[in-house]
Amino acid sequence: MNLIAKRYSVLPGFGLSLGYALFWLGLIVLLPFAALALTASTLGWTAFIEQVSAPRVLASLQLSFGAALIAAAVNALMGFLVAWVLVRYTFPGKRFVDALIDLPFALPTAVAGIALTTIYAPNGWLGRYLEPLGVKVAFTPLGIVVALIFVSLPFVVRTVQPVLEDLEKELEEAATCLGADRWQIFRRVIFPAVLPALLTGSAMAFARATGEFGSVIFIAGNIPLVSEIAPLIIISKLEQFDVAGATAVAVVMLALSFFVLFLINLLQWWTARRHGMK
Amino acid sequence: MKKLAVRTLAAVLLSVPALPALADVTLLNVSYDVMRDFYKDYNPAFQKHWKGKTGEAVTIQQSHGGSSKQAMSVVGGLQGDVITMNQAPDINILAERGALVPKDWSKRLANDSVPFTSSTVFLVRKGNPKGIRDWKDLAKPGVQVIVPNPKTSGNGRYSYLAAYGWALKQPGGNDASARAFVGKLFGNAPVLDTGGRAATTTFMQRQIGDVLITFENEAEMVAREFGRGTFEVVYPSLTVSAENPVAVVDKVVDKKGTRKQAEAYLAYLWSPEGQTIAAQNYLRPQDKQVAAKFSAQFPPIKAFRVVDVFGSWDKVMKTHFADGGVFDQIYLKK
């Protein structure tokens, strides 16, 4: 322990700063979680199971997590592409496009929801052309996915971008000299380097998407068993002053999120080790 | 820089004793979303009345939000002197949790503490192309009904209860037939917005649906916002009276010493002035004389009270809107 403290002496007082860090995390992160668990525990085990296994709750959890996974997957692909274009090419208005990426972060989500609904509603800008083709976006689960893709895009782009920027050109040049073709360079050199960041970004996008409420609620339609997201179930329980029931659903959401994030971390660790050994 | 800081500090210190003299009493009115317009007109009227009567200046602050959320905030410690909601359960909760008001709070003012009401009505597109006249038309196949979610919205709850109550009162009507009817009606709803305003947006802005079920006073807002030529109001043969109960929050006013002002603030709602402001905001006044003066904008309707048809609000919430209740079963049956 002492050794580590001496080596990283930029911030003096390892013990003190560690103490502060843990205290801060406890206050900001763990305390609310403890309150959540405490409130849910007032229900008792049978009531808890009953609350979270109701058909409406199950359907909403399935929808929320399914839509979040699809959104994260789409963003992993498209976000990577966007990051690639922004790093590797110069074109007029690049800085402007770069700034655009952060907009979903800054926009109040309710505004995003209303904007998306205006576009995709059957009489909206895009909706009116999609409707005759039989594609309904607003007020269906598809609309939920669209909203989630929108709010979680910046996570992937912003985590992949710096890694791509730091990637040394020499590596690719060396690969070319050694006779690798473009696809091989991408697959063997670039992709492994970017993969951990891509996974982190996708994990954050997924986490953000599961809990999203404001932007989804206007475009979802909120029909029970069809397009009701889990956060809406929580809100409607709160409307009935059922705080314990609401926290029960929240606890299940947290547990599921934690499980998925843990899997992604495991995957990340595994890929890092595999490529580290090569 | 230092001089400035000292001066600022001195100024702040000097002004502190002067503050209470500026505003004698401050009342916080915790209300729900769409009451904003009404209290914007009502508060200055009360302030003038109170100043004339006692010489005391009252500052009134407003807090608006979803009604149940607002009630929960007061339970959680928001120092509201008075609470003005759109259904009794949102005040009952103050009696149940923390005993902020006595259980019989509604008996303390006239009309069960309801100064004005609204009613659930239909909005249809200009010319009424689907020929919607009454509740039965809403359950017909091919009619799209826009209604807010009863789980999250007081407006939606009143709409549901109005439909259920109408079905009960039909010849041969009973609970089974009423359930079947509301089931068909909500089966015609392509969207369940979380609040009344959101449902209005879906109907007017997105042009979705053939009919919007909402409060009479909301219909007036739509007229101001979108123009009178864009829709028609249809009054069903029987509807529900949407009551807006008010109460003084005893625990808060006793602590703050504002009981006198808070009680006067609510009592003034029943004065001819208060009732007139309500009528101007398209809320049906309890005062018969004021109602007569505004009879042109309030066509006679047959409306029942929720407590008369369903017993108590407590029972309504448990039977119909609790998880697994009648409303949930509509969707689970499919």
Coordinates of C-alpha atoms in Angstrom, one line a residue:
Chain A
M1 CA 0.0 0.0 0.0
N2 CA 2.7 2.4 1.0
L3 CA 4.5 1.8 -2.1
I4 CA 1.6 2.7 -4.3
A5 CA 1.0 5.8 -2.3
K6 CA 4.6 7.0 -2.7
R7 CA 4.6 6.2 -6.4
Y8 CA 1.5 8.3 -7.2
S9 CA 2.4 11.3 -5.1
V10 CA 0.9 14.0 -7.5
L11 CA -2.0 14.3 -5.0
P12 CA -0.6 14.2 -1.6
G13 CA -2.1 12.0 1.1
F14 CA -3.2 8.7 -0.5
G15 CA -5.2 7.7 2.6
L16 CA -7.0 11.0 2.8
S17 CA -7.9 11.2 -0.9
L18 CA -9.1 7.6 -0.9
G19 CA -11.2 8.3 2.1
Y20 CA -12.7 11.4 0.5
A21 CA -13.4 9.4 -2.8
L22 CA -15.1 6.6 -0.9
F23 CA -17.1 9.1 1.2
W24 CA -18.2 11.0 -1.9
L25 CA -19.2 7.9 -3.8
G26 CA -21.1 6.7 -0.7
L27 CA -22.9 10.0 -0.4
I28 CA -23.8 10.5 -4.0
V29 CA -24.3 6.9 -5.3
L30 CA -24.7 4.4 -2.5
L31 CA -26.9 6.4 -0.2
P32 CA -29.8 6.7 -2.7
F33 CA -29.4 3.1 -3.5
A34 CA -29.6 2.1 0.1
A35 CA -32.8 4.2 0.5
L36 CA -34.2 2.5 -2.5
A37 CA -33.5 -1.0 -1.2
L38 CA -34.8 0.0 2.2
T39 CA -38.1 1.2 0.8
A40 CA -38.5 -1.8 -1.4
S41 CA -37.8 -4.1 1.6
T42 CA -40.9 -2.7 3.4
L43 CA -42.9 -4.8 1.0
G44 CA -41.8 -8.2 2.2
W45 CA -40.7 -11.0 -0.1
T46 CA -44.0 -12.4 -1.4
A47 CA -45.5 -8.9 -2.1
F48 CA -42.2 -8.0 -3.9
I49 CA -42.4 -11.0 -6.2
E50 CA -46.1 -10.3 -6.8
Q51 CA -45.3 -6.7 -7.7
V52 CA -42.6 -7.5 -10.1
S53 CA -44.1 -10.5 -11.8
A54 CA -47.4 -8.8 -12.8
P55 CA -47.9 -9.2 -16.5
R56 CA -47.8 -5.5 -17.2
V57 CA -44.5 -5.1 -15.3
L58 CA -42.9 -8.1 -17.0
A59 CA -44.0 -6.8 -20.5
S60 CA -42.6 -3.4 -19.7
L61 CA -39.2 -4.7 -18.5
Q62 CA -38.9 -6.9 -21.6
L63 CA -39.7 -3.9 -23.8
S64 CA -37.4 -1.5 -21.9
F65 CA -34.4 -3.8 -21.9
G66 CA -35.0 -5.2 -25.4
A67 CA -35.3 -1.7 -26.9
A68 CA -32.3 -0.5 -25.0
L69 CA -30.2 -3.4 -26.3
I70 CA -31.3 -2.8 -29.9
A71 CA -30.5 0.9 -29.5
A72 CA -27.1 0.2 -28.0
A73 CA -26.3 -2.3 -30.8
V74 CA -27.4 0.2 -33.5
N75 CA -25.4 2.9 -31.9
A76 CA -22.3 0.7 -31.6
L77 CA -22.3 0.3 -35.3
M78 CA -23.4 3.8 -36.4
G79 CA -21.6 5.6 -33.6
F80 CA -18.4 3.9 -34.6
L81 CA -18.9 5.0 -38.2
V82 CA -19.5 8.6 -37.1
A83 CA -16.5 8.6 -34.9
W84 CA -14.4 7.2 -37.7
V85 CA -15.5 9.8 -40.2
L86 CA -14.9 12.6 -37.7
V87 CA -11.4 11.4 -36.9
R88 CA -10.1 10.2 -40.2
Y89 CA -11.5 12.7 -42.7
T90 CA -11.4 16.5 -43.0
F91 CA -14.3 18.1 -44.6
P92 CA -15.9 21.6 -44.5
G93 CA -18.2 22.0 -41.4
K94 CA -16.4 19.2 -39.5
R95 CA -16.3 21.2 -36.3
F96 CA -20.0 21.9 -36.6
V97 CA -20.8 18.3 -37.1
D98 CA -18.6 17.4 -34.2
A99 CA -20.6 19.8 -32.0
L100 CA -23.9 18.3 -33.2
I101 CA -23.0 15.0 -31.6
D102 CA -23.4 16.4 -28.1
L103 CA -26.8 17.9 -28.7
P104 CA -28.7 14.9 -27.4
F105 CA -26.8 15.3 -24.1
A106 CA -27.8 18.9 -23.8
L107 CA -31.4 18.8 -24.9
P108 CA -34.0 18.3 -22.2
T109 CA -35.3 14.8 -23.1
A110 CA -39.0 15.9 -23.2
V111 CA -38.2 18.3 -26.0
A112 CA -36.4 15.5 -27.9
G113 CA -39.5 13.4 -27.4
I114 CA -41.8 16.0 -28.8
A115 CA -39.5 16.7 -31.7
L116 CA -39.3 13.1 -32.6
T117 CA -43.1 12.6 -32.3
T118 CA -43.6 15.6 -34.6
I119 CA -41.4 14.0 -37.2
Y120 CA -42.7 10.5 -37.0
A121 CA -46.4 11.0 -36.2
P122 CA -48.7 9.9 -39.0
N123 CA -49.0 13.5 -40.1
G124 CA -45.4 14.4 -39.4
W125 CA -42.5 15.2 -41.8
L126 CA -41.3 11.7 -42.2
G127 CA -44.3 9.8 -40.7
R128 CA -46.6 10.8 -43.6
Y129 CA -44.3 9.1 -46.1
L130 CA -43.7 6.1 -43.9
E131 CA -47.4 5.5 -43.1
P132 CA -48.4 4.5 -46.7
L133 CA -45.5 2.0 -46.7
G134 CA -47.0 0.4 -43.7
V135 CA -44.2 1.5 -41.4
K136 CA -45.5 3.0 -38.2
V137 CA -42.9 4.6 -36.0
A138 CA -44.7 6.9 -33.5
F139 CA -46.8 5.2 -30.9
T140 CA -45.2 1.7 -31.4
P141 CA -42.2 0.0 -29.9
L142 CA -40.2 1.0 -33.0
G143 CA -40.7 4.6 -31.9
I144 CA -39.2 3.8 -28.5
V145 CA -36.1 2.3 -30.2
V146 CA -35.8 5.5 -32.3
A147 CA -36.0 7.7 -29.3
L148 CA -33.4 5.6 -27.4
I149 CA -31.0 5.6 -30.3
F150 CA -31.3 9.4 -30.3
V151 CA -30.5 9.9 -26.6
S152 CA -27.7 7.4 -26.4
L153 CA -25.7 8.1 -29.6
P154 CA -23.2 10.5 -28.0
F155 CA -21.9 7.9 -25.6
V156 CA -20.5 5.6 -28.3
V157 CA -19.1 8.5 -30.4
R158 CA -17.5 10.3 -27.5
T159 CA -15.8 7.2 -26.1
V160 CA -14.5 5.8 -29.4
Q161 CA -13.4 9.1 -30.8
P162 CA -10.3 9.8 -28.5
V163 CA -9.1 6.2 -28.9
L164 CA -9.2 6.5 -32.7
E165 CA -7.4 9.8 -32.5
D166 CA -4.6 8.3 -30.4
L167 CA -4.2 5.3 -32.7
E168 CA -0.7 5.6 -34.2
K169 CA -0.6 5.9 -38.0
E170 CA 2.7 4.0 -37.9
L171 CA 1.0 0.8 -36.9
E172 CA -1.1 0.8 -40.0
E173 CA 1.9 1.8 -42.1
A174 CA 3.8 -1.1 -40.7
A175 CA 0.9 -3.4 -41.4
T176 CA 0.8 -2.2 -45.0
C177 CA 4.6 -2.8 -45.3
L178 CA 4.1 -6.3 -44.1
G179 CA 1.6 -6.9 -46.8
A180 CA -1.7 -6.6 -45.0
D181 CA -4.7 -5.6 -47.1
R182 CA -7.2 -2.9 -46.0
W183 CA -9.6 -5.4 -44.4
Q184 CA -6.9 -7.1 -42.5
I185 CA -5.6 -3.8 -41.2
F186 CA -9.1 -2.9 -40.0
R187 CA -9.8 -6.3 -38.5
R188 CA -6.4 -7.0 -37.0
V189 CA -5.0 -3.6 -36.1
I190 CA -7.7 -1.0 -35.7
F191 CA -10.6 -2.9 -34.4
P192 CA -8.9 -4.6 -31.5
A193 CA -7.6 -1.3 -30.3
V194 CA -11.0 0.3 -30.5
L195 CA -13.0 -2.6 -29.2
P196 CA -12.7 -1.8 -25.4
A197 CA -13.8 1.8 -25.9
L198 CA -16.6 0.6 -28.2
L199 CA -17.8 -1.8 -25.6
T200 CA -17.6 0.9 -22.8
G201 CA -19.5 3.3 -25.0
S202 CA -22.2 0.8 -25.9
A203 CA -22.6 -0.2 -22.2
M204 CA -23.1 3.4 -21.2
A205 CA -25.5 3.9 -24.1
F206 CA -27.4 0.8 -22.9
A207 CA -27.5 2.0 -19.3
R208 CA -28.8 5.4 -20.3
A209 CA -31.4 3.9 -22.6
T210 CA -33.0 1.6 -20.0
G211 CA -33.8 4.4 -17.6
E212 CA -34.9 6.9 -20.2
F213 CA -38.3 8.4 -19.7
G214 CA -38.8 11.9 -21.0
S215 CA -38.0 11.4 -24.6
V216 CA -39.8 8.0 -24.9
I217 CA -43.0 8.9 -23.2
F218 CA -44.3 11.1 -26.0
I219 CA -43.6 8.7 -28.8
A220 CA -44.3 5.4 -27.1
G221 CA -48.1 5.4 -27.1
N222 CA -48.1 3.8 -23.7
I223 CA -50.5 1.0 -24.4
P224 CA -50.4 -1.6 -21.6
L225 CA -48.5 -4.8 -22.6
V226 CA -47.6 -3.3 -26.0
S227 CA -45.7 0.0 -25.6
E228 CA -45.4 0.7 -21.9
I229 CA -41.8 1.2 -20.7
A230 CA -40.7 0.2 -17.2
P231 CA -40.1 3.8 -16.1
L232 CA -43.7 4.5 -16.9
I233 CA -44.8 1.7 -14.7
I234 CA -42.8 3.2 -11.9
I235 CA -44.4 6.6 -12.5
S236 CA -47.9 5.2 -12.6
K237 CA -47.3 3.3 -9.3
L238 CA -46.1 6.6 -7.8
E239 CA -49.3 8.3 -9.0
Q240 CA -51.2 5.7 -6.9
F241 CA -49.0 6.6 -3.9
D242 CA -47.6 3.1 -4.1
V243 CA -44.0 4.1 -3.4
A244 CA -42.9 0.6 -2.3
G245 CA -44.3 -1.0 -5.4
A246 CA -42.5 1.6 -7.6
T247 CA -39.2 1.0 -5.8
A248 CA -39.7 -2.8 -6.3
V249 CA -39.7 -2.3 -10.0
A250 CA -36.8 0.1 -9.8
V251 CA -34.8 -2.5 -7.9
V252 CA -35.4 -5.2 -10.5
M253 CA -34.4 -2.7 -13.2
L254 CA -31.2 -1.9 -11.4
A255 CA -30.4 -5.6 -10.8
L256 CA -30.9 -6.3 -14.5
S257 CA -28.9 -3.3 -15.6
F258 CA -26.1 -4.3 -13.3
F259 CA -26.1 -7.8 -14.7
V260 CA -25.9 -6.6 -18.3
L261 CA -23.2 -4.1 -17.5
F262 CA -21.3 -6.8 -15.6
L263 CA -21.5 -9.0 -18.7
I264 CA -20.2 -6.2 -20.9
N265 CA -17.3 -5.5 -18.5
L266 CA -16.5 -9.2 -18.5
L267 CA -16.5 -9.2 -22.2
Q268 CA -14.2 -6.2 -22.2
W269 CA -11.8 -7.7 -19.8
W270 CA -11.7 -10.9 -21.8
T271 CA -11.0 -9.1 -25.1
A272 CA -8.3 -6.9 -23.4
R273 CA -6.6 -10.1 -22.1
R274 CA -6.9 -11.9 -25.4
H275 CA -5.3 -9.1 -27.3
G276 CA -2.8 -8.3 -24.6
M277 CA -1.5 -11.9 -24.8
K278 CA -0.9 -11.7 -28.5
Chain B
M1 CA -12.6 44.4 -4.9
K2 CA -12.4 44.1 -1.1
K3 CA -14.3 47.4 -0.7
L4 CA -17.0 46.1 -3.0
A5 CA -17.4 42.9 -1.0
V6 CA -17.6 44.8 2.3
R7 CA -20.2 47.1 0.8
T8 CA -22.3 44.3 -0.5
L9 CA -22.2 42.5 2.8
A10 CA -23.2 45.7 4.6
A11 CA -26.1 46.2 2.2
V12 CA -27.3 42.6 2.7
L13 CA -27.1 42.9 6.4
L14 CA -29.0 46.2 6.4
S15 CA -31.7 44.8 4.2
V16 CA -32.5 41.7 6.3
P17 CA -34.5 43.5 9.0
A18 CA -36.4 45.3 6.3
L19 CA -37.6 42.2 4.5
P20 CA -40.5 41.2 6.8
A21 CA -41.9 44.6 6.6
L22 CA -42.0 44.3 2.8
A23 CA -44.1 41.2 2.7
D24 CA -46.2 40.6 5.7
V25 CA -47.4 37.1 4.9
T26 CA -46.5 34.6 2.2
L27 CA -48.9 31.8 1.3
L28 CA -47.9 28.8 -0.9
N29 CA -50.7 27.3 -2.9
V30 CA -49.8 23.8 -4.1
S31 CA -51.9 23.1 -7.2
Y32 CA -51.9 21.0 -10.3
D33 CA -50.9 21.7 -13.8
V34 CA -53.8 23.3 -15.6
M35 CA -55.0 25.5 -12.7
R36 CA -52.2 27.9 -13.6
D37 CA -54.6 30.2 -15.6
F38 CA -57.3 30.3 -13.0
Y39 CA -55.0 31.3 -10.0
K40 CA -53.2 33.8 -12.2
D41 CA -56.5 35.7 -12.2
Y42 CA -57.7 34.8 -8.8
N43 CA -54.6 35.6 -6.7
P44 CA -54.5 39.4 -7.5
A45 CA -58.2 39.6 -6.8
F46 CA -57.7 38.0 -3.4
Q47 CA -54.7 40.2 -2.5
K48 CA -56.8 43.3 -3.3
H49 CA -59.7 42.0 -1.2
W50 CA -57.5 41.1 1.8
K51 CA -55.6 44.4 1.7
G52 CA -58.9 46.3 1.7
K53 CA -60.3 44.3 4.5
T54 CA -57.3 44.1 6.9
G55 CA -54.6 46.3 5.4
E56 CA -52.2 43.4 5.3
A57 CA -50.3 42.5 2.1
V58 CA -50.2 38.9 1.2
T59 CA -47.8 37.4 -1.2
I60 CA -49.0 34.2 -2.9
Q61 CA -46.7 31.7 -4.4
Q62 CA -47.9 29.0 -6.7
S63 CA -46.5 25.5 -7.2
H64 CA -47.8 23.6 -10.2
G65 CA -47.2 20.0 -11.3
G66 CA -48.9 16.6 -11.8
S67 CA -51.6 16.4 -9.1
S68 CA -50.4 13.2 -7.4
K69 CA -46.8 14.3 -7.5
Q70 CA -47.8 17.6 -5.9
A71 CA -49.7 15.9 -3.1
M72 CA -46.6 13.6 -2.5
S73 CA -44.4 16.7 -2.3
V74 CA -46.6 18.1 0.5
V75 CA -46.5 14.8 2.3
G76 CA -42.7 14.9 1.9
G77 CA -42.5 18.3 3.5
L78 CA -43.3 21.0 0.9
Q79 CA -44.6 23.8 3.1
G80 CA -47.9 24.4 1.2
D81 CA -50.4 26.5 3.2
V82 CA -53.3 25.4 0.9
I83 CA -53.6 22.6 -1.5
T84 CA -55.9 22.8 -4.5
M85 CA -56.3 19.6 -6.5
N86 CA -58.6 18.0 -9.0
Q87 CA -59.8 15.0 -7.1
A88 CA -60.3 14.0 -3.5
P89 CA -57.7 11.2 -3.2
D90 CA -54.9 13.7 -3.7
I91 CA -56.0 15.5 -0.5
N92 CA -57.0 12.3 1.3
I93 CA -53.4 11.2 1.1
L94 CA -52.4 14.2 3.3
A95 CA -54.8 12.8 6.0
E96 CA -53.5 9.3 5.6
R97 CA -49.8 10.0 5.6
G98 CA -48.5 12.3 8.3
A99 CA -52.0 13.6 9.3
L100 CA -51.4 17.0 7.7
V101 CA -55.1 17.6 7.5
P102 CA -58.0 15.9 9.5
K103 CA -59.8 13.0 7.9
D104 CA -63.0 15.0 7.5
W105 CA -61.2 17.9 5.7
S106 CA -63.9 18.0 3.0
K107 CA -66.6 18.9 5.5
R108 CA -64.9 22.2 6.5
L109 CA -66.0 24.2 3.5
A110 CA -69.2 24.4 1.5
N111 CA -70.0 21.9 -1.3
D112 CA -67.7 19.3 0.2
S113 CA -64.8 21.8 -0.2
V114 CA -65.4 22.0 -4.0
P115 CA -65.6 25.6 -5.2
F116 CA -66.2 24.8 -8.8
T117 CA -66.4 21.8 -11.1
S118 CA -65.9 20.8 -14.7
S119 CA -67.3 18.0 -16.7
T120 CA -66.0 15.3 -19.0
V121 CA -67.0 16.1 -22.6
F122 CA -66.1 15.1 -26.1
L123 CA -64.1 17.1 -28.7
V124 CA -64.7 15.9 -32.3
R125 CA -63.4 17.2 -35.6
K126 CA -65.3 20.0 -37.4
G127 CA -68.6 18.7 -38.9
N128 CA -68.4 15.6 -36.6
P129 CA -67.6 13.3 -39.6
K130 CA -68.1 10.1 -37.5
G131 CA -71.4 11.2 -36.1
I132 CA -70.5 11.0 -32.5
R133 CA -73.4 11.9 -30.2
D134 CA -73.0 9.9 -27.0
W135 CA -70.8 7.4 -25.2
K136 CA -72.1 4.4 -27.2
D137 CA -70.6 5.9 -30.4
L138 CA -67.1 5.8 -28.9
A139 CA -67.1 2.0 -28.6
K140 CA -68.0 1.4 -32.3
P141 CA -65.4 -0.3 -34.4
G142 CA -63.4 2.1 -36.5
V143 CA -63.7 5.0 -34.1
Q144 CA -60.4 6.2 -32.7
V145 CA -60.6 7.6 -29.2
I146 CA -57.9 9.8 -27.6
V147 CA -58.0 9.6 -23.8
P148 CA -55.3 10.2 -21.2
N149 CA -54.0 7.2 -19.2
P150 CA -56.3 6.7 -16.1
K151 CA -53.2 5.3 -14.3
T152 CA -51.3 8.5 -14.5
S153 CA -53.9 11.2 -15.1
G154 CA -56.8 12.6 -13.1
N155 CA -58.4 13.6 -16.4
G156 CA -58.1 10.0 -17.6
R157 CA -59.7 8.7 -14.4
Y158 CA -62.7 11.0 -14.7
S159 CA -63.1 10.0 -18.4
Y160 CA -63.0 6.3 -17.4
L161 CA -65.5 6.8 -14.6
A162 CA -67.9 8.9 -16.8
A163 CA -68.0 6.1 -19.3
Y164 CA -68.4 3.4 -16.7
G165 CA -71.1 5.4 -14.9
W166 CA -73.0 6.0 -18.2
A167 CA -72.9 2.3 -19.0
L168 CA -74.2 1.4 -15.5
K169 CA -77.2 3.7 -16.0
Q170 CA -78.3 2.2 -19.3
P171 CA -81.3 -0.1 -19.3
G172 CA -80.1 -3.5 -18.0
G173 CA -76.8 -2.0 -17.1
N174 CA -74.6 -3.7 -14.5
D175 CA -71.0 -4.0 -13.6
A176 CA -70.4 -6.7 -16.2
S177 CA -71.9 -4.7 -19.0
A178 CA -70.1 -1.5 -17.8
R179 CA -66.8 -3.4 -17.8
A180 CA -67.4 -4.7 -21.3
F181 CA -68.2 -1.2 -22.4
V182 CA -65.1 0.5 -21.0
G183 CA -63.1 -2.4 -22.4
K184 CA -64.3 -1.7 -25.9
L185 CA -63.9 2.1 -25.5
F186 CA -60.2 1.8 -24.4
G187 CA -59.7 -0.9 -27.1
N188 CA -60.3 2.0 -29.5
A189 CA -57.6 4.1 -28.0
P190 CA -54.4 4.1 -30.1
V191 CA -52.4 6.1 -27.6
L192 CA -52.6 6.6 -23.8
D193 CA -50.9 9.9 -23.1
T194 CA -49.7 10.4 -19.5
G195 CA -51.6 13.6 -19.0
G196 CA -54.6 15.6 -20.3
R197 CA -52.5 18.2 -22.0
A198 CA -50.5 15.6 -23.8
A199 CA -53.7 14.0 -25.0
T200 CA -54.9 17.3 -26.4
T201 CA -51.6 17.7 -28.3
T202 CA -52.0 14.2 -29.8
F203 CA -55.5 15.1 -30.9
M204 CA -55.1 18.6 -32.1
Q205 CA -51.4 18.8 -33.2
R206 CA -50.8 15.3 -34.4
Q207 CA -54.4 15.0 -35.8
I208 CA -54.7 11.5 -34.4
G209 CA -58.1 10.1 -33.5
D210 CA -61.8 11.0 -34.1
V211 CA -62.7 12.1 -30.6
L212 CA -60.9 13.5 -27.6
I213 CA -62.3 12.8 -24.1
T214 CA -61.4 15.7 -21.8
F215 CA -62.6 18.3 -19.4
E216 CA -65.0 21.1 -20.5
N217 CA -62.5 23.8 -19.4
E218 CA -59.7 22.1 -21.4
A219 CA -61.9 22.3 -24.5
E220 CA -62.0 26.1 -24.0
M221 CA -58.2 26.2 -23.8
V222 CA -58.1 24.3 -27.1
A223 CA -60.5 26.9 -28.6
R224 CA -58.2 29.7 -27.6
E225 CA -55.1 27.9 -28.8
F226 CA -56.2 26.3 -32.1
G227 CA -59.3 28.4 -33.0
R228 CA -62.9 27.7 -32.6
G229 CA -63.4 26.6 -36.2
T230 CA -61.2 23.5 -35.9
F231 CA -63.4 21.3 -33.7
E232 CA -66.8 20.8 -32.0
V233 CA -67.7 20.1 -28.4
V234 CA -70.2 17.2 -27.9
Y235 CA -72.0 16.9 -24.6
P236 CA -72.9 13.2 -23.8
S237 CA -76.3 12.3 -22.3
L238 CA -74.7 11.6 -19.0
T239 CA -71.3 12.5 -17.7
V240 CA -69.2 12.9 -14.5
S241 CA -68.8 16.1 -12.5
A242 CA -65.1 16.6 -12.1
E243 CA -64.6 18.2 -8.7
N244 CA -61.7 20.5 -7.7
P245 CA -61.4 20.2 -3.9
V246 CA -59.4 22.6 -1.8
A247 CA -58.0 22.4 1.7
V248 CA -56.0 24.3 4.2
V249 CA -52.9 22.2 5.3
D250 CA -53.3 22.4 9.0
K251 CA -49.9 21.3 10.1
V252 CA -48.2 23.9 7.9
V253 CA -50.4 26.9 8.7
D254 CA -50.3 26.2 12.4
K255 CA -46.5 26.1 12.2
K256 CA -46.2 29.2 10.1
G257 CA -49.0 31.0 11.8
T258 CA -50.9 31.6 8.6
R259 CA -54.2 29.9 9.3
K260 CA -56.2 33.1 9.2
Q261 CA -55.0 34.1 5.8
A262 CA -55.0 30.6 4.3
E263 CA -58.7 30.1 5.4
A264 CA -59.7 33.5 4.0
Y265 CA -57.9 32.7 0.8
L266 CA -60.0 29.5 0.2
A267 CA -63.2 31.0 1.5
Y268 CA -62.9 33.8 -1.0
L269 CA -63.2 31.2 -3.8
W270 CA -66.9 31.0 -2.9
S271 CA -67.4 34.8 -3.1
P272 CA -69.2 36.2 -6.1
E273 CA -65.8 37.6 -7.3
G274 CA -64.1 34.2 -7.0
Q275 CA -67.0 32.4 -8.6
T276 CA -67.0 34.8 -11.5
I277 CA -63.3 34.3 -12.1
A278 CA -63.9 30.6 -12.2
A279 CA -66.7 31.0 -14.7
Q280 CA -64.5 33.2 -16.9
N281 CA -62.0 30.3 -16.9
Y282 CA -64.8 28.0 -18.0
L283 CA -65.1 26.2 -14.7
R284 CA -68.7 25.7 -13.6
P285 CA -69.3 27.8 -10.5
Q286 CA -71.3 26.5 -7.5
D287 CA -73.0 29.9 -7.0
K288 CA -76.4 29.8 -8.7
Q289 CA -76.5 33.5 -9.5
V290 CA -73.1 33.5 -11.1
A291 CA -73.9 30.3 -12.9
A292 CA -77.1 32.0 -14.3
K293 CA -75.1 34.9 -15.5
F294 CA -72.8 32.6 -17.5
S295 CA -75.5 30.2 -18.7
A296 CA -74.7 30.9 -22.3
Q297 CA -71.3 29.2 -22.0
F298 CA -72.5 26.3 -19.8
P299 CA -75.2 24.3 -21.6
P300 CA -77.2 22.2 -19.1
I301 CA -75.8 18.8 -18.7
K302 CA -76.7 15.7 -16.6
A303 CA -73.7 15.0 -14.5
F304 CA -73.3 12.6 -11.6
R305 CA -70.9 12.8 -8.7
V306 CA -68.3 10.1 -8.3
V307 CA -69.2 9.5 -4.7
D308 CA -72.9 9.0 -5.6
V309 CA -72.3 6.3 -8.2
F310 CA -69.1 4.6 -6.9
G311 CA -69.4 5.1 -3.1
S312 CA -66.1 6.6 -2.1
W313 CA -62.9 7.6 -3.9
D314 CA -61.1 5.1 -1.8
K315 CA -63.2 2.3 -3.3
V316 CA -62.8 3.7 -6.8
M317 CA -59.1 3.7 -6.6
K318 CA -58.9 0.1 -5.2
T319 CA -61.4 -1.5 -7.5
H320 CA -60.7 0.3 -10.7
F321 CA -57.2 1.8 -10.8
A322 CA -55.0 -0.2 -8.5
D323 CA -52.6 -2.7 -10.1
G324 CA -54.7 -5.7 -11.2
G325 CA -57.9 -3.7 -10.9
V326 CA -60.7 -3.4 -13.5
F327 CA -58.7 -1.1 -15.7
D328 CA -55.7 -3.4 -15.9
Q329 CA -58.0 -6.4 -16.7
I330 CA -59.2 -4.6 -19.9
Y331 CA -55.7 -5.1 -21.3
L332 CA -54.9 -8.4 -19.7
K333 CA -57.9 -10.2 -21.2
K334 CA -56.6 -9.9 -24.7

